[in-house]
N, CA, C and O atoms as a DFTB+ gen file, in Angstrom:
552 C
 N C O
     1  1       0.815      -1.185       0.000
     2  2       0.000       0.000       0.000
     3  2       0.864       1.256       0.000
     4  3       0.558       2.228      -0.691
     5  1       1.963       1.232       0.791
     6  2       2.847       2.389       0.840
     7  2       3.494       2.621      -0.512
     8  3       3.726       3.762      -0.910
     9  1       3.778       1.562      -1.200
    10  2       4.454       1.654      -2.490
    11  2       3.615       2.428      -3.505
    12  3       4.159       3.229      -4.265
    13  1       2.306       2.203      -3.532
    14  2       1.426       2.901      -4.475
    15  2       1.362       4.385      -4.144
    16  3       1.423       5.228      -5.040
    17  1       1.238       4.709      -2.851
    18  2       1.203       6.106      -2.438
    19  2       2.504       6.821      -2.785
    20  3       2.492       7.982      -3.193
    21  1       3.608       6.134      -2.622
    22  2       4.911       6.720      -2.940
    23  2       5.014       6.992      -4.445
    24  3       5.495       8.047      -4.859
    25  1       4.558       6.031      -5.256
    26  2       4.595       6.207      -6.717
    27  2       3.711       7.371      -7.155
    28  3       4.088       8.145      -8.035
    29  1       2.539       7.492      -6.544
    30  2       1.636       8.592      -6.876
    31  2       2.275       9.924      -6.502
    32  3       2.182      10.894      -7.254
    33  1       2.920       9.971      -5.345
    34  2       3.582      11.206      -4.909
    35  2       4.715      11.582      -5.855
    36  3       4.871      12.757      -6.188
    37  1       5.499      10.620      -6.289
    38  2       6.606      10.884      -7.222
    39  2       6.053      11.383      -8.553
    40  3       6.581      12.340      -9.120
    41  1       5.003      10.751      -9.055
    42  2       4.398      11.173     -10.330
    43  2       3.836      12.583     -10.199
    44  3       4.006      13.399     -11.105
    45  1       3.172      12.879      -9.090
    46  2       2.622      14.222      -8.876
    47  2       3.740      15.245      -8.823
    48  3       3.597      16.342      -9.362
    49  1       4.848      14.909      -8.184
    50  2       5.996      15.810      -8.104
    51  2       6.583      16.054      -9.488
    52  3       6.937      17.185      -9.822
    53  1       6.687      15.004     -10.295
    54  2       7.204      15.150     -11.661
    55  2       6.274      16.007     -12.520
    56  3       6.739      16.854     -13.282
    57  1       4.982      15.793     -12.402
    58  2       4.019      16.591     -13.165
    59  2       4.115      18.055     -12.744
    60  3       4.087      18.950     -13.589
    61  1       4.227      18.299     -11.447
    62  2       4.371      19.668     -10.957
    63  2       5.640      20.305     -11.513
    64  3       5.619      21.467     -11.920
    65  1       6.740      19.564     -11.535
    66  2       8.010      20.088     -12.046
    67  2       7.897      20.428     -13.534
    68  3       8.366      21.478     -13.971
    69  1       7.282      19.549     -14.299
    70  2       7.119      19.806     -15.740
    71  2       6.242      21.033     -15.969
    72  3       6.558      21.873     -16.812
    73  1       5.150      21.142     -15.230
    74  2       4.270      22.302     -15.387
    75  2       4.971      23.593     -14.975
    76  3       4.787      24.626     -15.618
    77  1       5.759      23.545     -13.929
    78  2       6.490      24.733     -13.475
    79  2       7.506      25.170     -14.516
    80  3       7.604      26.356     -14.831
    81  1       8.258      24.224     -15.048
    82  2       9.253      24.551     -16.073
    83  2       8.552      25.087     -17.320
    84  3       8.994      26.073     -17.910
    85  1       7.467      24.442     -17.716
    86  2       6.719      24.902     -18.899
    87  2       6.166      26.297     -18.702
    88  3       6.238      27.124     -19.611
    89  1       5.617      26.573     -17.532
    90  2       5.065      27.898     -17.237
    91  2       6.166      28.956     -17.301
    92  3       5.980      30.011     -17.908
    93  1       7.305      28.678     -16.681
    94  2       8.419      29.628     -16.706
    95  2       8.921      29.849     -18.126
    96  3       9.293      30.966     -18.487
    97  1       8.933      28.808     -18.922
    98  2       9.352      28.949     -20.323
    99  2       8.399      29.888     -21.060
   100  3       8.844      30.754     -21.814
   101  1       7.090      29.724     -20.849
   102  2       6.114      30.585     -21.518
   103  2       6.223      32.027     -21.038
   104  3       6.127      32.953     -21.843
   105  1       6.420      32.227     -19.751
   106  2       6.544      33.571     -19.194
   107  2       7.755      34.278     -19.796
   108  3       7.693      35.468     -20.103
   109  1       8.854      33.548     -19.963
   110  2      10.061      34.142     -20.533
   111  2       9.862      34.545     -21.982
   112  3      10.518      35.474     -22.453
   113  1       8.981      33.877     -22.694
   114  2       8.787      34.161     -24.115
   115  2       7.848      35.332     -24.345
   116  3       7.872      35.925     -25.423
   117  1       7.033      35.680     -23.383
   118  2       6.071      36.761     -23.532
   119  2       6.571      37.966     -22.743
   120  3       6.762      37.897     -21.529
   121  1       6.777      39.052     -23.444
   122  2       7.241      40.275     -22.800
   123  2       6.081      41.263     -22.773
   124  3       5.734      41.834     -23.807
   125  1       5.469      41.475     -21.595
   126  2       4.308      42.365     -21.535
   127  2       4.648      43.814     -21.861
   128  3       3.762      44.594     -22.209
   129  1       5.927      44.183     -21.751
   130  2       6.318      45.562     -22.038
   131  2       6.606      45.774     -23.519
   132  3       6.777      46.909     -23.961
   133  1       6.660      44.687     -24.286
   134  2       6.976      44.812     -25.710
   135  2       5.825      45.478     -26.449
   136  3       4.659      45.336     -26.082
   137  1       6.184      46.207     -27.500
   138  2       5.173      46.857     -28.336
   139  2       4.399      45.790     -29.098
   140  3       4.968      44.759     -29.456
   141  1       3.122      46.015     -29.350
   142  2       2.367      45.037     -30.128
   143  2       2.915      44.934     -31.545
   144  3       3.509      45.875     -32.070
   145  1       2.704      43.784     -32.143
   146  2       3.174      43.555     -33.503
   147  2       2.499      44.542     -34.449
   148  3       1.385      45.003     -34.203
   149  1       3.195      44.853     -35.530
   150  2       2.636      45.768     -36.528
   151  2       1.389      45.142     -37.134
   152  3       1.347      43.941     -37.398
   153  1       0.395      45.956     -37.346
   154  2      -0.846      45.460     -37.927
   155  2      -1.028      46.061     -39.312
   156  3      -0.434      47.081     -39.659
   157  1      -1.858      45.402     -40.077
   158  2      -2.151      45.905     -41.413
   159  2      -2.899      47.221     -41.295
   160  3      -3.706      47.423     -40.388
   161  1      -2.614      48.097     -42.221
   162  2      -3.307      49.389     -42.204
   163  2      -4.683      49.203     -42.829
   164  3      -4.821      48.614     -43.901
   165  1      -5.670      49.703     -42.156
   166  2      -7.032      49.614     -42.630
   167  2      -7.911      50.429     -41.717
   168  3      -7.409      51.089     -40.807
   169  1      -9.195      50.403     -41.930
   170  2     -10.087      51.146     -41.054
   171  2      -9.919      50.669     -39.617
   172  3      -9.755      49.475     -39.368
   173  1      -9.961      51.605     -38.674
   174  2      -9.801      51.222     -37.279
   175  2     -10.765      52.015     -36.406
   176  3     -11.317      53.038     -36.811
   177  1     -10.941      51.507     -35.204
   178  2     -11.753      52.180     -34.211
   179  2     -11.033      52.027     -32.872
   180  3     -10.504      50.959     -32.561
   181  1     -11.017      53.093     -32.091
   182  2     -10.334      53.065     -30.801
   183  2     -11.305      53.425     -29.693
   184  3     -12.279      54.148     -29.905
   185  1     -11.025      52.913     -28.525
   186  2     -11.828      53.244     -27.363
   187  2     -11.340      52.477     -26.159
   188  3     -11.017      51.294     -26.263
   189  1     -11.284      53.127     -25.032
   190  2     -10.889      52.456     -23.802
   191  2      -9.466      51.937     -23.832
   192  3      -9.159      50.946     -23.169
   193  1      -8.597      52.578     -24.582
   194  2      -7.207      52.135     -24.656
   195  2      -6.978      50.973     -25.599
   196  3      -5.888      50.402     -25.630
   197  1      -7.996      50.615     -26.368
   198  2      -7.881      49.500     -27.300
   199  2      -8.173      50.008     -28.705
   200  3      -9.107      50.784     -28.907
   201  1      -7.381      49.575     -29.666
   202  2      -7.620      49.926     -31.061
   203  2      -7.864      48.648     -31.849
   204  3      -7.056      47.721     -31.806
   205  1      -8.966      48.603     -32.560
   206  2      -9.293      47.478     -33.427
   207  2      -9.065      47.912     -34.856
   208  3      -9.550      48.961     -35.281
   209  1      -8.311      47.090     -35.612
   210  2      -7.981      47.414     -36.990
   211  2      -8.579      46.345     -37.888
   212  3      -8.405      45.152     -37.641
   213  1      -9.284      46.771     -38.930
   214  2      -9.844      45.829     -39.896
   215  2      -8.746      45.284     -40.782
   216  3      -7.756      45.959     -41.065
   217  1      -8.933      44.082     -41.202
   218  2      -8.007      43.453     -42.127
   219  2      -8.837      42.823     -43.231
   220  3     -10.022      42.549     -43.039
   221  1      -8.242      42.597     -44.354
   222  2      -8.967      41.969     -45.453
   223  2      -8.309      40.635     -45.774
   224  3      -7.120      40.432     -45.528
   225  1      -9.090      39.753     -46.317
   226  2      -8.602      38.448     -46.727
   227  2      -8.915      38.287     -48.201
   228  3     -10.056      38.484     -48.621
   229  1      -7.920      37.934     -48.983
   230  2      -8.129      37.703     -50.407
   231  2      -8.342      36.207     -50.621
   232  3      -7.407      35.416     -50.494
   233  1      -9.558      35.831     -50.940
   234  2      -9.866      34.432     -51.202
   235  2      -9.660      34.122     -52.678
   236  3      -9.866      34.991     -53.525
   237  1      -9.258      32.901     -52.996
   238  2      -9.082      32.561     -54.411
   239  2     -10.430      32.550     -55.126
   240  3     -11.470      32.300     -54.516
   241  1     -10.394      32.822     -56.413
   242  2     -11.612      32.781     -57.210
   243  2     -12.073      31.335     -57.344
   244  3     -11.262      30.422     -57.496
   245  1     -13.369      31.144     -57.286
   246  2     -13.927      29.817     -57.459
   247  2     -13.927      29.474     -58.941
   248  3     -14.343      30.279     -59.774
   249  1     -13.464      28.285     -59.260
   250  2     -13.436      27.860     -60.658
   251  2     -14.520      26.841     -60.967
   252  3     -14.783      26.557     -62.135
   253  1     -15.147      26.292     -59.948
   254  2     -16.188      25.291     -60.163
   255  2     -17.522      25.985     -60.406
   256  3     -17.776      27.082     -59.909
   257  1     -18.349      25.329     -61.168
   258  2     -19.685      25.863     -61.445
   259  2     -20.673      24.707     -61.489
   260  3     -20.343      23.588     -61.881
   261  1     -21.865      25.009     -61.082
   262  2     -22.932      24.018     -61.182
   263  2     -23.478      24.044     -62.599
   264  3     -23.522      25.102     -63.227
   265  1     -23.893      22.893     -63.109
   266  2     -24.476      22.874     -64.440
   267  2     -25.720      23.754     -64.509
   268  3     -26.463      23.881     -63.536
   269  1     -25.931      24.345     -65.656
   270  2     -27.113      25.183     -65.856
   271  2     -28.359      24.310     -65.853
   272  3     -28.294      23.109     -66.117
   273  1     -29.465      24.915     -65.558
   274  2     -30.731      24.190     -65.592
   275  2     -31.376      24.129     -64.231
   276  3     -30.887      24.699     -63.257
   277  1     -32.480      23.426     -64.190
   278  2     -33.279      23.356     -62.963
   279  2     -32.514      22.708     -61.823
   280  3     -32.629      23.141     -60.676
   281  1     -31.726      21.666     -62.124
   282  2     -30.976      20.985     -61.069
   283  2     -29.962      21.926     -60.439
   284  3     -29.850      21.989     -59.215
   285  1     -29.223      22.656     -61.265
   286  2     -28.243      23.610     -60.761
   287  2     -28.895      24.706     -59.938
   288  3     -28.364      25.117     -58.907
   289  1     -30.052      25.180     -60.397
   290  2     -30.766      26.224     -59.655
   291  2     -31.260      25.697     -58.307
   292  3     -31.206      26.407     -57.303
   293  1     -31.739      24.460     -58.287
   294  2     -32.225      23.859     -57.057
   295  2     -31.093      23.705     -56.047
   296  3     -31.265      24.010     -54.866
   297  1     -29.937      23.233     -56.508
   298  2     -28.773      23.086     -55.628
   299  2     -28.318      24.456     -55.145
   300  3     -28.002      24.620     -53.967
   301  1     -28.280      25.432     -56.030
   302  2     -27.879      26.782     -55.633
   303  2     -28.817      27.317     -54.566
   304  3     -28.368      27.888     -53.572
   305  1     -30.099      27.139     -54.762
   306  2     -31.101      27.653     -53.833
   307  2     -30.987      27.008     -52.453
   308  3     -31.114      27.696     -51.440
   309  1     -30.748      25.693     -52.400
   310  2     -30.808      24.981     -51.123
   311  2     -29.453      24.685     -50.479
   312  3     -29.393      24.473     -49.268
   313  1     -28.383      24.666     -51.240
   314  2     -27.126      24.153     -50.686
   315  2     -25.985      25.161     -50.599
   316  3     -25.171      25.090     -49.678
   317  1     -25.914      26.104     -51.546
   318  2     -24.727      26.956     -51.620
   319  2     -24.675      28.062     -50.569
   320  3     -23.680      28.783     -50.499
   321  1     -25.693      28.213     -49.769
   322  2     -25.595      29.180     -48.669
   323  2     -24.565      28.700     -47.650
   324  3     -23.922      29.509     -46.982
   325  1     -24.412      27.389     -47.535
   326  2     -23.467      26.834     -46.561
   327  2     -22.310      26.073     -47.197
   328  3     -21.239      25.973     -46.598
   329  1     -22.507      25.534     -48.399
   330  2     -21.498      24.679     -49.025
   331  2     -20.976      25.312     -50.306
   332  3     -21.729      25.914     -51.070
   333  1     -19.655      25.163     -50.531
   334  2     -19.075      25.661     -51.780
   335  2     -19.470      24.727     -52.918
   336  3     -19.822      23.567     -52.701
   337  1     -19.403      25.256     -54.128
   338  2     -19.708      24.433     -55.302
   339  2     -18.726      23.271     -55.382
   340  3     -19.110      22.149     -55.713
   341  1     -17.444      23.543     -55.076
   342  2     -16.438      22.475     -55.107
   343  2     -16.806      21.352     -54.139
   344  3     -16.652      20.172     -54.456
   345  1     -17.290      21.728     -52.968
   346  2     -17.650      20.711     -51.995
   347  2     -18.829      19.876     -52.482
   348  3     -18.854      18.658     -52.301
   349  1     -19.789      20.526     -53.090
   350  2     -20.980      19.824     -53.571
   351  2     -20.631      18.880     -54.712
   352  3     -21.082      17.735     -54.733
   353  1     -19.839      19.352     -55.652
   354  2     -19.565      18.559     -56.856
   355  2     -18.482      17.503     -56.671
   356  3     -18.254      16.699     -57.574
   357  1     -17.814      17.485     -55.528
   358  2     -16.764      16.480     -55.314
   359  2     -17.129      15.483     -54.224
   360  3     -16.254      14.809     -53.680
   361  1     -18.401      15.386     -53.907
   362  2     -18.839      14.415     -52.910
   363  2     -18.684      13.003     -53.462
   364  3     -18.723      12.802     -54.676
   365  1     -18.508      12.024     -52.577
   366  2     -18.407      10.632     -53.050
   367  2     -19.738      10.172     -53.635
   368  3     -20.789      10.750     -53.359
   369  1     -19.671       9.141     -54.431
   370  2     -20.889       8.582     -55.022
   371  2     -21.767       8.019     -53.919
   372  3     -21.348       7.148     -53.158
   373  1     -22.974       8.521     -53.842
   374  2     -23.930       8.039     -52.850
   375  2     -25.200       7.587     -53.554
   376  3     -25.592       8.139     -54.582
   377  1     -25.821       6.589     -52.987
   378  2     -27.112       6.126     -53.495
   379  2     -28.162       7.176     -53.141
   380  3     -27.984       7.929     -52.183
   381  1     -29.248       7.232     -53.897
   382  2     -30.303       8.204     -53.595
   383  2     -30.790       8.130     -52.143
   384  3     -31.136       9.155     -51.555
   385  1     -30.819       6.926     -51.564
   386  2     -31.266       6.801     -50.177
   387  2     -30.325       7.544     -49.230
   388  3     -30.772       8.160     -48.262
   389  1     -29.023       7.485     -49.510
   390  2     -28.041       8.191     -48.669
   391  2     -28.186       9.704     -48.833
   392  3     -28.093      10.448     -47.856
   393  1     -28.413      10.156     -50.068
   394  2     -28.631      11.595     -50.278
   395  2     -29.894      12.042     -49.557
   396  3     -29.929      13.125     -48.973
   397  1     -30.938      11.206     -49.598
   398  2     -32.179      11.540     -48.895
   399  2     -31.915      11.692     -47.400
   400  3     -32.413      12.625     -46.771
   401  1     -31.133      10.776     -46.832
   402  2     -30.797      10.866     -45.407
   403  2     -29.991      12.136     -45.127
   404  3     -30.165      12.764     -44.083
   405  1     -29.119      12.512     -46.050
   406  2     -28.313      13.724     -45.881
   407  2     -29.204      14.959     -45.915
   408  3     -29.041      15.864     -45.097
   409  1     -30.135      15.001     -46.846
   410  2     -31.063      16.135     -46.943
   411  2     -31.895      16.233     -45.661
   412  3     -32.095      17.325     -45.130
   413  1     -32.373      15.101     -45.171
   414  2     -33.157      15.096     -43.940
   415  2     -32.312      15.570     -42.754
   416  3     -32.801      16.292     -41.885
   417  1     -31.032      15.155     -42.725
   418  2     -30.142      15.601     -41.646
   419  2     -29.922      17.108     -41.731
   420  3     -29.936      17.788     -40.705
   421  1     -29.719      17.639     -42.928
   422  2     -29.510      19.083     -43.082
   423  2     -30.735      19.856     -42.571
   424  3     -30.603      20.908     -41.946
   425  1     -31.899      19.324     -42.844
   426  2     -33.134      19.979     -42.404
   427  2     -33.295      19.876     -40.883
   428  3     -33.582      20.872     -40.219
   429  1     -33.111      18.681     -40.338
   430  2     -33.372      18.451     -38.915
   431  2     -32.274      19.001     -38.010
   432  3     -32.563      19.665     -37.014
   433  1     -31.024      18.726     -38.350
   434  2     -29.923      19.089     -37.470
   435  2     -29.465      20.525     -37.684
   436  3     -29.248      21.261     -36.721
   437  1     -29.316      20.926     -38.952
   438  2     -28.762      22.245     -39.260
   439  2     -29.816      23.271     -39.634
   440  3     -29.490      24.406     -39.984
   441  1     -31.083      22.873     -39.562
   442  2     -32.213      23.766     -39.827
   443  2     -32.180      24.369     -41.229
   444  3     -32.554      25.526     -41.422
   445  1     -31.733      23.584     -42.201
   446  2     -31.738      24.042     -43.591
   447  2     -33.182      24.251     -44.027
   448  3     -34.029      23.390     -43.783
   449  1     -33.477      25.379     -44.667
   450  2     -34.858      25.667     -45.068
   451  2     -35.238      24.925     -46.350
   452  3     -35.463      25.539     -47.393
   453  1     -35.303      23.615     -46.257
   454  2     -35.647      22.777     -47.408
   455  2     -37.045      22.229     -47.174
   456  3     -37.290      21.519     -46.198
   457  1     -37.957      22.564     -48.075
   458  2     -39.324      22.044     -47.958
   459  2     -39.309      20.556     -48.278
   460  3     -38.660      20.149     -49.241
   461  1     -40.004      19.732     -47.499
   462  2     -40.037      18.297     -47.768
   463  2     -40.490      17.972     -49.195
   464  3     -40.094      16.943     -49.743
   465  1     -41.305      18.825     -49.800
   466  2     -41.748      18.591     -51.167
   467  2     -40.631      18.729     -52.194
   468  3     -40.772      18.272     -53.328
   469  1     -39.516      19.360     -51.803
   470  2     -38.368      19.516     -52.720
   471  2     -37.391      18.357     -52.632
   472  3     -36.446      18.293     -53.419
   473  1     -37.595      17.437     -51.691
   474  2     -36.624      16.372     -51.466
   475  2     -36.330      15.542     -52.707
   476  3     -35.167      15.323     -53.045
   477  1     -37.368      15.080     -53.387
   478  2     -37.168      14.179     -54.530
   479  2     -36.343      14.865     -55.621
   480  3     -35.409      14.263     -56.151
   481  1     -36.669      16.100     -55.960
   482  2     -35.923      16.820     -56.998
   483  2     -34.509      17.138     -56.535
   484  3     -33.571      17.075     -57.328
   485  1     -34.346      17.477     -55.262
   486  2     -33.025      17.793     -54.724
   487  2     -32.127      16.566     -54.728
   488  3     -30.961      16.655     -55.112
   489  1     -32.652      15.428     -54.309
   490  2     -31.882      14.185     -54.316
   491  2     -31.500      13.813     -55.750
   492  3     -30.365      13.404     -55.998
   493  1     -32.417      13.948     -56.679
   494  2     -32.112      13.641     -58.083
   495  2     -31.015      14.564     -58.610
   496  3     -30.142      14.126     -59.359
   497  1     -31.058      15.828     -58.226
   498  2     -30.031      16.773     -58.663
   499  2     -28.673      16.396     -58.075
   500  3     -27.668      16.422     -58.786
   501  1     -28.627      16.052     -56.807
   502  2     -27.363      15.674     -56.176
   503  2     -26.771      14.420     -56.808
   504  3     -25.560      14.334     -57.012
   505  1     -27.621      13.457     -57.115
   506  2     -27.144      12.239     -57.772
   507  2     -26.611      12.567     -59.165
   508  3     -25.620      11.982     -59.601
   509  1     -27.258      13.497     -59.866
   510  2     -26.825      13.828     -61.235
   511  2     -25.472      14.537     -61.254
   512  3     -24.794      14.520     -62.281
   513  1     -25.060      15.163     -60.142
   514  2     -23.781      15.871     -60.104
   515  2     -22.602      14.964     -59.803
   516  3     -21.454      15.394     -59.908
   517  1     -22.858      13.726     -59.433
   518  2     -21.775      12.822     -59.092
   519  2     -20.900      12.595     -60.322
   520  3     -21.380      12.283     -61.412
   521  1     -19.612      12.763     -60.105
   522  2     -18.651      12.564     -61.188
   523  2     -18.574      11.072     -61.511
   524  3     -18.637      10.235     -60.611
   525  1     -18.436      10.739     -62.808
   526  2     -18.281       9.316     -63.137
   527  2     -16.990       8.796     -62.502
   528  3     -16.007       9.528     -62.387
   529  1     -17.003       7.538     -62.096
   530  2     -15.827       6.941     -61.466
   531  2     -14.662       6.939     -62.457
   532  3     -14.830       6.606     -63.630
   533  1     -13.485       7.314     -61.970
   534  2     -12.296       7.306     -62.830
   535  2     -11.766       5.884     -62.910
   536  3     -11.638       5.190     -61.902
   537  1     -11.460       5.468     -64.135
   538  2     -10.946       4.123     -64.325
   539  2      -9.427       4.185     -64.423
   540  3      -8.863       5.162     -64.916
   541  1      -8.791       3.154     -63.958
   542  2      -7.323       3.110     -64.003
   543  2      -6.861       2.923     -65.445
   544  3      -7.509       2.241     -66.239
   545  1      -5.734       3.541     -65.761
   546  2      -5.167       3.412     -67.113
   547  2      -4.689       1.984     -67.312
   548  3      -4.135       1.357     -66.410
   549  1      -4.923       1.488     -68.528
   550  2      -4.489       0.103     -68.824
   551  2      -3.121       0.107     -69.415
   552  3      -2.582      -0.953     -69.731
């Protein structure tokens, strides 16, 4: 019984030592007197000793497009508010039943505004976007 208590005490001491060394290492790396890093120039607002500066992000242009027609419009209407076109068009091949379950999950879990009457057309559109399987070169 004493042996287990001794081992626990040694382990606790080692954990304390590691945490102490780690904490001191972090404290040494952060200099509270140092000037803040340079920020991008942009619109800013100050108040209460704090300045917030806006920054911009340049996103790459999307190169994927949904096919024209009713199917593309249906997918755009119901899916592209949350999903990129690339994400939609590169999904794995799923059976219509799996797409139906996915549509139901989007409606129930994520509160997607999909009317149940649109399910059949939406599932058909999703199945039609599946890329044909690539065959290995002979």
